[in-house]
Amino acid sequence: RAQKLKMLDAADASKEHDVGQVGDIVSIDPSVVKALQDDAFIPVVSPIGFGEANESYNINADVVAAKLATVLKAEKLMMLTNISGVLDKAGQLLTDLTAKRIDELFADGTISGGMLPKIAGALDAAKSGVNSVHIIDGRVPHVLLLEILTDQAFGTMIRSH
């Protein structure tokens, strides 16, 4: 289930902005994904959620992936993006982040813009039982295999502690 995303005005928190058919997750039923996995299929999930009256909402794909990993009790979540991972203010790759360090990076503005929902979702998944979340550059050939099968860091790994 989904609900309409509420966007509050930065200057006046009593005012809401209409963001159209953008939504947020209320709940996820993993039964279809589990059934597909049981039958040896690789599920492809669209980040569309449905509200109480069956209205459709577009939900951030990173948020959906993180919540789905949590409800499926995934050991690891791999998030492919078009950058090498989380970068510090000097543009250097941060290869291993904990919840404490992520809070610091949020506070000092290092993590901003489009990375906010990705990192927030990744951190939520890590805090909810996913052992590690990896943010890696999907443009790198064979990056999934390299990240899983080698000791070299090809992106940023996020853990709760």
Coordinates of C-alpha atoms in Angstrom, one line a residue:
R1 CA 0.0 0.0 0.0
A2 CA 1.0 3.6 -0.6
Q3 CA -0.2 7.0 0.4
K4 CA 0.3 10.4 -1.2
L5 CA 3.6 12.0 -0.2
K6 CA 3.2 15.2 1.8
M7 CA 5.7 17.9 1.1
L8 CA 5.7 20.7 3.7
D9 CA 6.7 24.3 2.8
A10 CA 10.2 25.0 4.2
A11 CA 9.1 28.5 5.3
D12 CA 5.7 27.6 6.6
A13 CA 5.3 24.0 7.9
S14 CA 1.5 24.5 8.0
K15 CA 1.4 24.7 4.2
E16 CA 1.7 21.6 2.0
H17 CA 2.8 21.5 -1.7
D18 CA 1.0 19.2 -4.1
V19 CA 3.6 16.9 -5.6
G20 CA 1.1 15.1 -7.9
Q21 CA 1.0 11.3 -7.9
V22 CA 4.2 10.9 -5.8
G23 CA 3.8 8.5 -2.9
D24 CA 5.3 6.9 0.1
I25 CA 5.2 3.3 1.3
V26 CA 2.6 2.3 3.9
S27 CA 3.2 -1.4 3.6
I28 CA 4.7 -4.0 1.4
D29 CA 3.3 -7.5 0.7
P30 CA 6.3 -9.7 -0.3
S31 CA 4.3 -12.8 -1.2
V32 CA 4.5 -12.3 -5.0
V33 CA 8.2 -11.7 -4.9
K34 CA 8.7 -14.8 -2.7
A35 CA 6.6 -16.9 -5.0
L36 CA 8.6 -15.8 -8.0
Q37 CA 11.9 -16.6 -6.1
D38 CA 10.5 -20.0 -5.1
D39 CA 9.9 -20.7 -8.8
A40 CA 13.5 -19.6 -9.7
F41 CA 12.5 -16.3 -11.3
I42 CA 14.3 -13.1 -10.8
P43 CA 11.6 -10.5 -9.9
V44 CA 11.7 -7.1 -11.5
V45 CA 9.8 -4.6 -9.3
S46 CA 8.3 -1.3 -10.5
P47 CA 8.2 1.4 -7.8
I48 CA 4.5 2.0 -8.2
G49 CA 2.3 1.8 -5.1
F50 CA -1.5 1.8 -4.8
G51 CA -3.5 3.9 -2.4
E52 CA -6.7 3.1 -0.5
A53 CA -8.9 4.0 -3.5
N54 CA -6.5 2.2 -5.9
E55 CA -5.0 5.4 -7.1
S56 CA -1.4 4.9 -8.3
Y57 CA 1.7 6.6 -6.8
N58 CA 5.2 6.8 -8.1
I59 CA 7.6 5.9 -5.2
N60 CA 11.3 6.5 -5.1
A61 CA 12.9 3.3 -6.4
D62 CA 15.7 3.3 -3.8
V63 CA 13.2 3.6 -1.0
V64 CA 11.2 0.7 -2.5
A65 CA 14.3 -1.4 -2.9
A66 CA 15.4 -0.8 0.7
K67 CA 12.0 -1.6 2.2
L68 CA 11.6 -4.7 0.0
A69 CA 15.1 -5.9 1.2
T70 CA 14.0 -5.4 4.8
V71 CA 10.7 -7.3 4.5
L72 CA 12.4 -10.1 2.5
K73 CA 15.0 -10.3 5.3
A74 CA 17.7 -9.9 2.7
E75 CA 21.3 -10.4 3.7
K76 CA 22.6 -7.8 1.3
L77 CA 21.2 -5.0 -0.9
M78 CA 23.0 -3.8 -4.0
M79 CA 22.0 -0.4 -5.3
L80 CA 23.4 0.5 -8.7
T81 CA 23.7 4.1 -9.6
N82 CA 25.7 6.4 -12.0
I83 CA 28.4 7.5 -9.5
S84 CA 31.0 5.4 -7.7
G85 CA 29.3 5.6 -4.3
V86 CA 29.1 8.2 -1.5
L87 CA 31.7 10.9 -1.9
D88 CA 33.2 13.2 0.7
K89 CA 33.4 16.9 0.2
A90 CA 36.7 16.5 -1.6
G91 CA 35.1 14.1 -4.1
Q92 CA 36.8 11.0 -2.6
L93 CA 34.9 7.7 -2.3
L94 CA 33.8 6.7 1.2
T95 CA 34.0 2.9 1.1
D96 CA 32.6 2.0 4.5
L97 CA 29.9 3.9 6.4
T98 CA 28.1 3.3 9.6
A99 CA 24.9 5.0 10.9
K100 CA 26.9 7.4 13.1
R101 CA 29.0 8.6 10.2
I102 CA 26.0 8.9 7.9
D103 CA 24.3 11.1 10.5
E104 CA 27.4 13.3 10.5
L105 CA 27.4 13.5 6.7
F106 CA 23.7 14.4 6.6
A107 CA 24.3 17.1 9.2
D108 CA 27.2 18.8 7.5
G109 CA 25.5 18.7 4.0
T110 CA 28.0 16.2 2.4
I111 CA 25.0 13.9 1.6
S112 CA 22.4 16.0 -0.3
G113 CA 20.1 16.2 -3.2
G114 CA 19.3 12.9 -4.9
M115 CA 21.5 10.9 -2.6
L116 CA 19.3 11.8 0.4
P117 CA 16.6 9.2 -0.2
K118 CA 19.1 6.6 -1.4
I119 CA 21.2 6.9 1.7
A120 CA 18.2 7.2 4.0
G121 CA 16.7 4.1 2.6
A122 CA 20.0 2.2 2.7
L123 CA 20.5 3.2 6.3
D124 CA 16.9 2.2 7.2
A125 CA 17.5 -1.2 5.6
A126 CA 20.8 -1.7 7.5
K127 CA 19.2 -0.7 10.8
S128 CA 16.3 -3.1 10.1
G129 CA 18.3 -6.2 9.6
V130 CA 19.9 -6.1 6.2
N131 CA 23.6 -6.9 7.0
S132 CA 25.1 -4.5 4.4
V133 CA 23.9 -2.2 1.6
H134 CA 26.3 -1.5 -1.2
I135 CA 26.0 1.5 -3.5
I136 CA 28.0 0.9 -6.6
D137 CA 28.5 2.4 -10.1
G138 CA 26.3 0.3 -12.5
R139 CA 28.3 1.7 -15.5
V140 CA 31.3 -0.3 -14.5
P141 CA 31.5 -3.7 -16.4
H142 CA 30.8 -6.7 -14.1
V143 CA 30.6 -4.5 -11.0
L144 CA 28.2 -6.8 -9.2
L145 CA 30.6 -9.7 -9.5
L146 CA 33.6 -7.5 -8.6
E147 CA 31.9 -6.2 -5.5
I148 CA 30.7 -9.6 -4.4
L149 CA 33.7 -11.8 -5.3
T150 CA 36.7 -9.6 -4.6
D151 CA 38.1 -7.8 -1.6
Q152 CA 38.4 -4.5 -3.5
A153 CA 35.8 -1.9 -2.7
F154 CA 34.0 -0.8 -5.8
G155 CA 31.5 1.5 -4.0
T156 CA 30.2 2.4 -0.6
M157 CA 29.2 -0.2 1.9
I158 CA 26.6 0.9 4.6
R159 CA 26.2 -1.0 7.8
S160 CA 24.2 -0.1 11.0
H161 CA 27.3 -0.2 13.2

